[in-house]
Short mmCIF file of C-alpha atoms and ligand atoms in Angstrom, two decimals:
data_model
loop_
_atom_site.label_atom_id
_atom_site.label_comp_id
_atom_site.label_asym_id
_atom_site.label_seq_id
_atom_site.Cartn_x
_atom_site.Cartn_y
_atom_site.Cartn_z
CA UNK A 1 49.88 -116.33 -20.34
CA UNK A 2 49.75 -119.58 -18.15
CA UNK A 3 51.54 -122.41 -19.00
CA UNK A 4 48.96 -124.64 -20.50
CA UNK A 5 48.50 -121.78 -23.00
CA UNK A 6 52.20 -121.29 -23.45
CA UNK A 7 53.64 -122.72 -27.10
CA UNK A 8 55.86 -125.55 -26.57
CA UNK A 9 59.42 -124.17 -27.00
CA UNK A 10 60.16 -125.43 -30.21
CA UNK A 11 57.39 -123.45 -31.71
CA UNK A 12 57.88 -120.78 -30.12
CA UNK A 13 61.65 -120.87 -31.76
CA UNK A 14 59.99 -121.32 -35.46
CA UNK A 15 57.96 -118.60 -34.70
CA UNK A 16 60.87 -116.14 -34.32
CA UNK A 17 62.96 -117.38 -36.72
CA UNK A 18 59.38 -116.76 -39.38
CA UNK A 19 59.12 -113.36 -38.19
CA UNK A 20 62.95 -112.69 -37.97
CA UNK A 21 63.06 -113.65 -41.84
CA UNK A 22 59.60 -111.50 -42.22
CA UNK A 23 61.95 -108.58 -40.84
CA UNK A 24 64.60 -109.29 -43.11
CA UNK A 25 63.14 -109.06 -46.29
CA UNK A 26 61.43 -105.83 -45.01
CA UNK A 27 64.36 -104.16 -44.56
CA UNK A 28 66.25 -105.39 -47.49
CA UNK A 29 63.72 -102.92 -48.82
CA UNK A 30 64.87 -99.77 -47.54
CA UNK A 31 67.98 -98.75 -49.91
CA UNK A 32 68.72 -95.94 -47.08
CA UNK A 33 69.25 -98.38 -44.88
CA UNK A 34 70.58 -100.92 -46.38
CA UNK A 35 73.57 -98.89 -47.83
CA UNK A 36 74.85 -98.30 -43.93
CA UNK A 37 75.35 -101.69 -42.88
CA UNK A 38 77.34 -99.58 -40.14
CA UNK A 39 74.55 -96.87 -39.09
CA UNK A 40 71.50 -97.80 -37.38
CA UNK A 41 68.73 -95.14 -38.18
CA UNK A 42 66.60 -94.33 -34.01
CA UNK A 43 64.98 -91.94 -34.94
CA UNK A 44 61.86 -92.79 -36.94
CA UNK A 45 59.46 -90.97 -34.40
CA UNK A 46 61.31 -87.35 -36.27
CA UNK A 47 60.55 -89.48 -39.40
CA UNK A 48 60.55 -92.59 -41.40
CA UNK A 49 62.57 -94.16 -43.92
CA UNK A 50 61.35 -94.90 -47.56
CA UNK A 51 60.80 -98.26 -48.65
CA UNK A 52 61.56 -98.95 -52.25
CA UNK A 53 58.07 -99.35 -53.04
CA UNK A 54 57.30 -95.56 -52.30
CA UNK A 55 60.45 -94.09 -54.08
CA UNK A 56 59.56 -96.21 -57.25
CA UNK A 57 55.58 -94.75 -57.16
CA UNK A 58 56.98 -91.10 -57.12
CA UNK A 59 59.43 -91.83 -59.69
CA UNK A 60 56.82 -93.78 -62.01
CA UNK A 61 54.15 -90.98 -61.23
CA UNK A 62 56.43 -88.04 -62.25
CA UNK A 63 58.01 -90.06 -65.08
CA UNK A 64 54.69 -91.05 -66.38
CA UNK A 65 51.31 -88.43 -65.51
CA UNK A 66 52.95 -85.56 -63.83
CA UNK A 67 50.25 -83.02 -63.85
CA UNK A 68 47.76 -81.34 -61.78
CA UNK A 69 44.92 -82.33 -60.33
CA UNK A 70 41.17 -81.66 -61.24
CA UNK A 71 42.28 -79.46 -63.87
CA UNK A 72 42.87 -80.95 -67.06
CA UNK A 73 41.29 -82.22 -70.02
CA UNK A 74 44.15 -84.92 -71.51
CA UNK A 75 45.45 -88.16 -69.65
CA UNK A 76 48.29 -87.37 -66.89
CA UNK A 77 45.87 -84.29 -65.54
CA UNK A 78 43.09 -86.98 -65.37
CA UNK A 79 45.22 -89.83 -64.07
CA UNK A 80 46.68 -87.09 -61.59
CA UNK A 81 42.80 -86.13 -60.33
CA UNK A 82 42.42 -89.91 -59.96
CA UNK A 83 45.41 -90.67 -57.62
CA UNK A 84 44.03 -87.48 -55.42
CA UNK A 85 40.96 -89.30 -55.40
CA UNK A 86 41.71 -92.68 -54.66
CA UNK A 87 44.12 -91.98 -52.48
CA UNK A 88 41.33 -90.32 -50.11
CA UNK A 89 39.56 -93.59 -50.85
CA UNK A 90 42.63 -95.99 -49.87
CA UNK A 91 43.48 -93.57 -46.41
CA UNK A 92 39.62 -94.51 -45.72
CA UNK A 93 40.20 -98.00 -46.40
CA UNK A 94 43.73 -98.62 -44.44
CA UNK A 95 41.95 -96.75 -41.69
CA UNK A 96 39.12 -99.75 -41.99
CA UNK A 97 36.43 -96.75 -42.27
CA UNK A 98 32.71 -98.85 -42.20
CA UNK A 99 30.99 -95.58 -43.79
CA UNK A 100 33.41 -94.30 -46.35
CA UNK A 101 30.53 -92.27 -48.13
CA UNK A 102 30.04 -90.57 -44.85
CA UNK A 103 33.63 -89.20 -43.72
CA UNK A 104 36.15 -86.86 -45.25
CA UNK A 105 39.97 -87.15 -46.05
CA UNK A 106 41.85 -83.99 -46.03
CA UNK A 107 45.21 -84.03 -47.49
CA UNK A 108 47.90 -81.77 -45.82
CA UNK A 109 51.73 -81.47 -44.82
CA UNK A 110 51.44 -83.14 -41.90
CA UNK A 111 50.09 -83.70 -38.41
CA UNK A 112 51.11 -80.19 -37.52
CA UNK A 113 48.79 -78.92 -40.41
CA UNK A 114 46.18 -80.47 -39.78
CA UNK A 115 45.54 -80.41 -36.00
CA UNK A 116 45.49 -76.78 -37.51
CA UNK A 117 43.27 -77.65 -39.81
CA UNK A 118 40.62 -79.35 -37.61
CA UNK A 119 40.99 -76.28 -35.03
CA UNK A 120 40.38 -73.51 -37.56
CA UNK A 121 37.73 -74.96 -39.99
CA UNK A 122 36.20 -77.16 -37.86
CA UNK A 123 36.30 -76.56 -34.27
CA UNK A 124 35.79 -72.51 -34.38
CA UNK A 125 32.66 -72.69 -36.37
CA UNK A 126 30.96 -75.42 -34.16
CA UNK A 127 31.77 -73.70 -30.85
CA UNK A 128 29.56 -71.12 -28.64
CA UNK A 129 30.15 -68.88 -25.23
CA UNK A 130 30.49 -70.74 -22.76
CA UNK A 131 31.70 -74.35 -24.12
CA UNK A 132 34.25 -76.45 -22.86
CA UNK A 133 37.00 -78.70 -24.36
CA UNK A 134 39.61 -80.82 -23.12
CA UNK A 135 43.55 -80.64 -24.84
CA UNK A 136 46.66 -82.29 -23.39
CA UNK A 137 49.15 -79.90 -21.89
CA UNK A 138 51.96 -82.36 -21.83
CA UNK A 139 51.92 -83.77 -25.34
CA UNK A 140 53.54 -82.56 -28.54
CA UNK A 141 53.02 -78.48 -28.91
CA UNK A 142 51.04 -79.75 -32.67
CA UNK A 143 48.43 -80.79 -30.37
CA UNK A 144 48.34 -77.83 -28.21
CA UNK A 145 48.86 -74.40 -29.97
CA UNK A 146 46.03 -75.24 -32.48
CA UNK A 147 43.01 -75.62 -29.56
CA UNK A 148 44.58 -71.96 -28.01
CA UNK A 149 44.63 -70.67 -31.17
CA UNK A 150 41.11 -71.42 -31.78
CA UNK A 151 40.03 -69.81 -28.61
CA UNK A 152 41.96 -66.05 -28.81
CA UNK A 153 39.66 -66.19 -32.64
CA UNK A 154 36.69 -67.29 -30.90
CA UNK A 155 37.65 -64.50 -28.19
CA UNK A 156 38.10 -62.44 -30.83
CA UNK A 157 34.59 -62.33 -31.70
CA UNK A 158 33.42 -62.22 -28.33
CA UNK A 159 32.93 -65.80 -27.65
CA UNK A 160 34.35 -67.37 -24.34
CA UNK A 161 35.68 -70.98 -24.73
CA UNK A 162 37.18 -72.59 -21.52
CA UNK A 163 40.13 -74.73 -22.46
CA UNK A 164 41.09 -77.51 -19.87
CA UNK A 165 44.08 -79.56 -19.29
CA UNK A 166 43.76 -82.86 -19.90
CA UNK A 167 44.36 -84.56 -16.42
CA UNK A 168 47.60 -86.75 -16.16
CA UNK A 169 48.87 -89.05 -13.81
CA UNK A 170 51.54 -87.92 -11.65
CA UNK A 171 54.74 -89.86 -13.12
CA UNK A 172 53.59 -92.38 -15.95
CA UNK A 173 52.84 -89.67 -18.66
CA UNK A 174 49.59 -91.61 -19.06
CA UNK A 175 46.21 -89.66 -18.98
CA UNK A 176 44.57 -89.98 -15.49
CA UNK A 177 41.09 -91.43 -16.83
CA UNK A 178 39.22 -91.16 -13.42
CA UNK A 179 40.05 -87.23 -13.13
CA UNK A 180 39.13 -86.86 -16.14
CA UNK A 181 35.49 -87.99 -15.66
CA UNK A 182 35.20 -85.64 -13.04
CA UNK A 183 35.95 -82.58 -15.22
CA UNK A 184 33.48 -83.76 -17.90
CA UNK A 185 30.39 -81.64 -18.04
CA UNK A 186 27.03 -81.15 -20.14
CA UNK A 187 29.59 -78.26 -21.67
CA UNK A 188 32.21 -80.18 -22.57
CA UNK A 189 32.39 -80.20 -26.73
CA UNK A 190 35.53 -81.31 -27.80
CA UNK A 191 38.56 -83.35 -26.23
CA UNK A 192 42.13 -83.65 -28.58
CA UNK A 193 44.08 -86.56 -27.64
CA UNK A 194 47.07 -88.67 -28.45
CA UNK A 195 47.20 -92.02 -29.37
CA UNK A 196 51.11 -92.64 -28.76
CA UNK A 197 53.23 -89.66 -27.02
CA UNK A 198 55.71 -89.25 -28.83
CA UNK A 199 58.40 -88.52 -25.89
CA UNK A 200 57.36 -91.65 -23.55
CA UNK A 201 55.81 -94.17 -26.73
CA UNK A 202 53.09 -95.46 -24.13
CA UNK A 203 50.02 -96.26 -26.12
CA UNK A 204 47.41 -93.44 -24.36
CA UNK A 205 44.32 -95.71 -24.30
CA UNK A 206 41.81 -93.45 -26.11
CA UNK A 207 39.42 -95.76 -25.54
CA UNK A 208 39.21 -94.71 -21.39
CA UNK A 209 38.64 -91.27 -22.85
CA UNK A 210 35.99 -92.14 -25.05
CA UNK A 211 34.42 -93.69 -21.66
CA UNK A 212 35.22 -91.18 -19.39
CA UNK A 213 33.26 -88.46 -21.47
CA UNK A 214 30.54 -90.32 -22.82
CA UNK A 215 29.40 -91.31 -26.36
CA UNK A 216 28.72 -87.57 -27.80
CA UNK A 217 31.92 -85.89 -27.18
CA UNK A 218 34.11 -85.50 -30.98
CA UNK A 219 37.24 -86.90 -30.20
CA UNK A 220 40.14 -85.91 -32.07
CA UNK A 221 43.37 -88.07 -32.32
CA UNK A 222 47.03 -87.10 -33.19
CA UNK A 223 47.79 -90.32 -34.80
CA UNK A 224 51.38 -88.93 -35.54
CA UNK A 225 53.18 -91.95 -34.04
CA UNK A 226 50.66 -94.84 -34.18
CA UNK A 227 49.99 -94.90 -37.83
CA UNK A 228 51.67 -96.99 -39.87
CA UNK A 229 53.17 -98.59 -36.20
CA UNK A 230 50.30 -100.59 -35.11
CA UNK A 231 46.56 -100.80 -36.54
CA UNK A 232 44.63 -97.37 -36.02
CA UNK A 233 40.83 -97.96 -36.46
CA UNK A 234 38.92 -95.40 -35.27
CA UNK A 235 35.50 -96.06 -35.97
CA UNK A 236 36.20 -99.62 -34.03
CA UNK A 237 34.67 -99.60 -30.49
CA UNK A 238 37.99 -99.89 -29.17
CA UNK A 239 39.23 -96.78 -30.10
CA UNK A 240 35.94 -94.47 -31.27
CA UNK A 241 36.99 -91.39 -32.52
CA UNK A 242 35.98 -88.65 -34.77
CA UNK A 243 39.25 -86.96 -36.33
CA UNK A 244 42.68 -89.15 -37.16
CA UNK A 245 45.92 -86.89 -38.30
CA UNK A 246 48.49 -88.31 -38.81
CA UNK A 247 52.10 -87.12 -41.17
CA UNK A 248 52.37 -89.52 -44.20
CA UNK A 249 56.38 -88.56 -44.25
CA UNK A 250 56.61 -90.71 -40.37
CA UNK A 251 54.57 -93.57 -42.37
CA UNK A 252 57.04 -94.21 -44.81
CA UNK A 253 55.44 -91.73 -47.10
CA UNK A 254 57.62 -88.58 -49.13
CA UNK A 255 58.18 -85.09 -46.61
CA UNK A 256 55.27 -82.86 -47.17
CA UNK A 257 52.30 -85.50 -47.03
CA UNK A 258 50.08 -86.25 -44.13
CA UNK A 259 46.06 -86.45 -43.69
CA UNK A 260 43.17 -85.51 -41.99
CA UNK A 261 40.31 -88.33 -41.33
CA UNK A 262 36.91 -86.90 -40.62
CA UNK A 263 34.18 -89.44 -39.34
CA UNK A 264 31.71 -86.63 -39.79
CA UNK A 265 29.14 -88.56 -37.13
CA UNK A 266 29.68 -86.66 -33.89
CA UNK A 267 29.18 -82.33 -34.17
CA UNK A 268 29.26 -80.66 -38.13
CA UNK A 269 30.83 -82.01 -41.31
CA UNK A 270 34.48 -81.22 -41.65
CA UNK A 271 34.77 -78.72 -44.55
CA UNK A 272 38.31 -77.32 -44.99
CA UNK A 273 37.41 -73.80 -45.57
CA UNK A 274 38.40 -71.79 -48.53
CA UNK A 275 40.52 -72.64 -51.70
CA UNK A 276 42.52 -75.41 -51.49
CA UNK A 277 45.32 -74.92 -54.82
CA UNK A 278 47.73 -77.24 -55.43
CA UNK A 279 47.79 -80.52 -53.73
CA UNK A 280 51.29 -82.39 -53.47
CA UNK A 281 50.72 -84.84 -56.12
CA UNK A 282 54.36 -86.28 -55.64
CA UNK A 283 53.69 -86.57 -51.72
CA UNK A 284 50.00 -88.14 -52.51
CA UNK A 285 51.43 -90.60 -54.78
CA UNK A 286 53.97 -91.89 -51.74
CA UNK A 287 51.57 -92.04 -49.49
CA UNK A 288 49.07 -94.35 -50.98
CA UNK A 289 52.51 -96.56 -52.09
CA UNK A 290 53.36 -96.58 -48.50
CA UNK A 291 49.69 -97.13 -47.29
CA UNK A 292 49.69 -100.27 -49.68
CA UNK A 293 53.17 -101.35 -48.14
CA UNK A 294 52.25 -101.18 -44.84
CA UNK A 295 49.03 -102.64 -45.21
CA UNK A 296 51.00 -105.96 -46.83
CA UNK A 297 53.26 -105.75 -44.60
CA UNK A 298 50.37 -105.86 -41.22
CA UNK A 299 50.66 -102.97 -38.78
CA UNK A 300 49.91 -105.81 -36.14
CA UNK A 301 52.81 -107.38 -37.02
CA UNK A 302 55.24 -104.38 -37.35
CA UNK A 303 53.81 -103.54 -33.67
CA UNK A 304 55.07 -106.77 -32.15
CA UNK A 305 58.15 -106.61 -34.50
CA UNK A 306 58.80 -103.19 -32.49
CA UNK A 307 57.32 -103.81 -29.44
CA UNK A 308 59.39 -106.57 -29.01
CA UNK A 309 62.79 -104.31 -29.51
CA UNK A 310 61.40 -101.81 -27.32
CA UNK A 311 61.11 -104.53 -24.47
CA UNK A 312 64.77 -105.59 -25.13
CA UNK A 313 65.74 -102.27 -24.82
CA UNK A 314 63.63 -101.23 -21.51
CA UNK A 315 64.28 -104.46 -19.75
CA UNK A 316 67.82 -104.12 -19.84
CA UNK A 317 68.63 -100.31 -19.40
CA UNK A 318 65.91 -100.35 -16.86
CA UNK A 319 68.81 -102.16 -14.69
CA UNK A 320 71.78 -99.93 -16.06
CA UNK A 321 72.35 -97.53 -12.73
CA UNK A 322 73.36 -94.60 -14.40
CA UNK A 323 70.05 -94.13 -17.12
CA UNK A 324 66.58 -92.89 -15.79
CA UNK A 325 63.68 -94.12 -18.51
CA UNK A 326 61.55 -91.44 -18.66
CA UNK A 327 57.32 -92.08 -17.88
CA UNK A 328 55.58 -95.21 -17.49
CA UNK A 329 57.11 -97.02 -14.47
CA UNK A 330 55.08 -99.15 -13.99
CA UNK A 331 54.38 -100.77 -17.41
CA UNK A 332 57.85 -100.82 -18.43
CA UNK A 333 59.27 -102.21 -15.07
CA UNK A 334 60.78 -105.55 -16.33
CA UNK A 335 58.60 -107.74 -14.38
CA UNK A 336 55.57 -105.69 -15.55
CA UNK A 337 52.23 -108.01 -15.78
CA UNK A 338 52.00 -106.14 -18.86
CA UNK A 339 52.24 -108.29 -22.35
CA UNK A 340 55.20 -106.37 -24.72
CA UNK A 341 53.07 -105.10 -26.76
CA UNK A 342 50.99 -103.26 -25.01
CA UNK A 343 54.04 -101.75 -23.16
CA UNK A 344 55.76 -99.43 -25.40
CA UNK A 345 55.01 -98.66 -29.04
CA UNK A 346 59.36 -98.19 -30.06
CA UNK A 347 59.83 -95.23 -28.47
CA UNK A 348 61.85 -95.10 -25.35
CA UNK A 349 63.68 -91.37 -24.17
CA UNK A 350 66.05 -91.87 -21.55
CA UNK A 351 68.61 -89.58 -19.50
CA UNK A 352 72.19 -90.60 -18.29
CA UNK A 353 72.59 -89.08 -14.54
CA UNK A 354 76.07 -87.41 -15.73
CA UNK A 355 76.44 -87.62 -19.36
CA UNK A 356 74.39 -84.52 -20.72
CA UNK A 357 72.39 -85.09 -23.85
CA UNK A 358 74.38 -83.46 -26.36
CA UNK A 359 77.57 -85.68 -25.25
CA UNK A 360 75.44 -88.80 -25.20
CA UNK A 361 74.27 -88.17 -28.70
CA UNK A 362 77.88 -87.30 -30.07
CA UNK A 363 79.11 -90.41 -28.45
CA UNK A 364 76.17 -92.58 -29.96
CA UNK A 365 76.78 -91.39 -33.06
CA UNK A 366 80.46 -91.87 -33.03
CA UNK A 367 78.89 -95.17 -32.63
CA UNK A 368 76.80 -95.05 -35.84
CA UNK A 369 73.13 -94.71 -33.75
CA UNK A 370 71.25 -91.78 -35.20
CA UNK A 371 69.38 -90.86 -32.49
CA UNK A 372 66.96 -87.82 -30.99
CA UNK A 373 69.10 -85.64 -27.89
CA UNK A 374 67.79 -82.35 -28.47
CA UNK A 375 64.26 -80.68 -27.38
CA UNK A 376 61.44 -82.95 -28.06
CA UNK A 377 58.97 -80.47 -28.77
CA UNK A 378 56.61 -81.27 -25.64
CA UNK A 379 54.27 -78.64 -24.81
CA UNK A 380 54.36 -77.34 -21.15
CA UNK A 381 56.92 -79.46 -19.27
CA UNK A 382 60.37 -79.75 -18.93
CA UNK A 383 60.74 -83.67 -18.38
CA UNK A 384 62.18 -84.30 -21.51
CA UNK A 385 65.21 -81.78 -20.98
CA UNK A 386 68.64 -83.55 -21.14
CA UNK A 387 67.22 -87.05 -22.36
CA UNK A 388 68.00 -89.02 -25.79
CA UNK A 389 65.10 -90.78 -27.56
CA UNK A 390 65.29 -93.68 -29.40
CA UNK A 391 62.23 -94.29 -32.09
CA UNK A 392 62.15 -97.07 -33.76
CA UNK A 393 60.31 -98.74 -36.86
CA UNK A 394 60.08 -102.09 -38.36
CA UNK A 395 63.50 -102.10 -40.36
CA UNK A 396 65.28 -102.05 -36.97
CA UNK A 397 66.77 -105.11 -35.54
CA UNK A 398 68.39 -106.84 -32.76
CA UNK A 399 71.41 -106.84 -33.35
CA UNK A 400 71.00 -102.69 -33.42
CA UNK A 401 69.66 -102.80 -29.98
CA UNK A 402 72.52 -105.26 -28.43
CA UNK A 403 74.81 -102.98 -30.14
CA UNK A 404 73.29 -99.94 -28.60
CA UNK A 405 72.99 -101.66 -25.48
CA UNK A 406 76.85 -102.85 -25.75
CA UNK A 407 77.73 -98.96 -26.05
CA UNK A 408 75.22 -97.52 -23.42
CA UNK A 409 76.64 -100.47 -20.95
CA UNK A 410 80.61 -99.66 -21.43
CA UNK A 411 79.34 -95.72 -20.29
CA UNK A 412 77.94 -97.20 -16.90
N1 PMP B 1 52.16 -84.98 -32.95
C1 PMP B 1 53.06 -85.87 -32.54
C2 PMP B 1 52.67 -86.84 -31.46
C3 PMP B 1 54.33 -85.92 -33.12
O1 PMP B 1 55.21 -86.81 -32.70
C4 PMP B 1 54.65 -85.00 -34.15
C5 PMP B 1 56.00 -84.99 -34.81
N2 PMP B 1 57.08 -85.18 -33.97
C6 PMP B 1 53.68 -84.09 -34.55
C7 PMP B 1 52.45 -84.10 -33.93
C8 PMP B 1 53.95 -83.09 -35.65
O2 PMP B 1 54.10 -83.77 -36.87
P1 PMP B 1 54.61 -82.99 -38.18
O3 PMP B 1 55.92 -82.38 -37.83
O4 PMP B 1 54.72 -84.06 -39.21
O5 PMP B 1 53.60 -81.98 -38.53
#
């Protein structure tokens, strides 16, 4: 920003004191939280806390119509088939889907599910001998195991499916965009990406994959640690994808819930295969409380809320000598050209050169941080061995970072 575009200071300082307030009377929402004054929850990328809001829409649901769904002939089974339903109408909706009576929503457990999901019922079907697709290597192990799986069934039945890496650059954790273009092929059928690793928190710009392979290549997106962080529209032109999963229990939703978002405009309709049963009402009923939260609340705002922690937190252990920040050098360095929010989306994993993990969690703790210092599920790489993460999510202040900082300083 020049300076003719900068605010004058004085707004600039209403401005933070407005969204400091904002903040405030977010997190005054979360009882979890609120009841340890002296705990500060860093872990939100494992999973979120509940707001009120969600824990009062599971208690009035199974107080009120527990039943099951698109079974009954009496009120609670009817008003239970018409939560299912319009909660697959409100994930379309917080999603901003422009052709709702074209695309699909798929409830499941989670992200893990249904990347699993997509691969089995989807994927398998539309592939044929000698097709290509494109999965990250270095991501979360959700987003891998389900594309391998789907080739040993296609192999199975005799069909050969080449399954590339996803090129990445060398140190950043970033996909590397131009390498990628080069592997792309009149073969290529199907890339999986991420839209926020969940090790490094660098925003994966989906968009340079949607241009490096061209407008007819489905796309599918592990939105496990962008939704419900910062907007995720993936019909926009920005972003362009075919497939959003995502775990409602990370988006402030009940354990257990999580969806799959089928475009259904690029390769066949998504048609989970088989019967379904069941479907977790309770979890269902969270997550379309928690979709209505966040949506009040503004996932643009909750992004800068974080993004501006994440900064805080980057900028200064960036110049602590003993801790290495793991990927993305060059957009976290703290004179980065980079604006804060499109650094880091409040995730930031970090190693101490002679504390080992374990210890550094057991101290932090002793400390009150909940934090993440064991394996970080990453598929194929050992960068994240020995390193803490700290996740973070809009009822997280900064007074929790300076005290984090305060403890992570006195161990230099
Ligand atoms: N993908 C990413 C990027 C994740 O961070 C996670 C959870 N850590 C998953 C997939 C799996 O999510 P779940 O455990 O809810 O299935």
């Amino acid at each position: 920003m020049n300076d003719r575009a900068r605010p004058p200071a004085g707004k600039q300082r209403d401005q933070a004191d407005r969204e400091a307030a904002w903040q405030r009377e977010l997190r005054e929402q979360f009882p979890i939280v609120t009841a340890h004054p002296e705990s500060a929850y860093l872990d939100s990328a494992a999973t979120s806390q509940k707001p009120r809001a969600v824990l009062d829409a599971v208690q009035t649901y199974l107080t009120t119509s527990n039943a099951n769904a698109g079974r009954g002939t009496y009120p609670w089974a009817n008003r239970t088939t018409d939560l299912v339903e319009g909660t697959r109408e409100r994930v379309k909706e917080f999603l901003r889907d422009p052709e709702p009576e074209r695309s699909t929503v798929h409830f499941t457990s989670g992200t893990t599910e249904g990347l699993r999901t997509v691969a089995r019922d989807w994927l398998v079907p539309y592939l044929s001998d000698g097709d290509e697709i494109l999965v990250p290597f270095a991501d979360h192990r959700a987003n891998l195991d389900p594309w391998l799986e789907a080739r040993r069934l296609l192999a199975e039945r005799g069909i050969d499916v080449r399954v590339r890496a996803l090129p990445r650059q060398e140190v950043s954790g970033d996909y590397d965009h131009r390498a990628l273009a080069d592997l792309v092929g009149p073969r290529t059928r199907f890339v999986a990406a991420t839209h926020v690793h969940h090790v490094y928190g660098g925003d994966m710009n989906v968009h340079r994959v949607r241009a490096a392979v061209g407008p007819d290549v489905p796309i599918c997106l592990d939105a496990a640690q962008s939704v419900g962080h910062l907007p995720v529209e993936p019909a926009d032109p920005a972003l362009d994808v075919d497939f959003v999963v995502f775990s409602g229990h990370k988006s402030m939703a009940l354990p257990g819930s999580g969806a799959v978002w089928a475009r259904n405009a690029r390769g066949p309709v998504f048609r989970p295969a088989g019967w379904q049963g069941t479907p977790n009402t309770a979890g269902i009923a969270s997550l379309r409380a928690a979709l209505d939260w966040l949506d009040a609340a503004g996932p643009g705002r909750i992004a800068r809320w974080t993004a501006g922690l994440t900064t805080r937190l980057t900028d200064r252990l960036s110049r602590l000598g003993p801790y290495e920040i793991l990927g993305c050098p060059v957009s976290l360095a703290a004179d980065s050209v980079l604006p804060a929010d499109q650094r880091r989306h409040g995730i930031v994993t970090f190693r101490h050169h002679d504390i080992p993990s374990d210890d550094l969690g057991f101290i932090l703790y002793s400390h009150g941080f909940m934090v993440r210092a064991d394996s970080l599920c990453q598929a194929g790489t050992a960068a994240e061995e020995g390193s803490v993460r700290v996740s973070l999510h809009v009822y997280n202040t900064v007074e929790e970072i300076d005290r984090l900082l305060a403890v992570l300083t006195s161990l230099t």
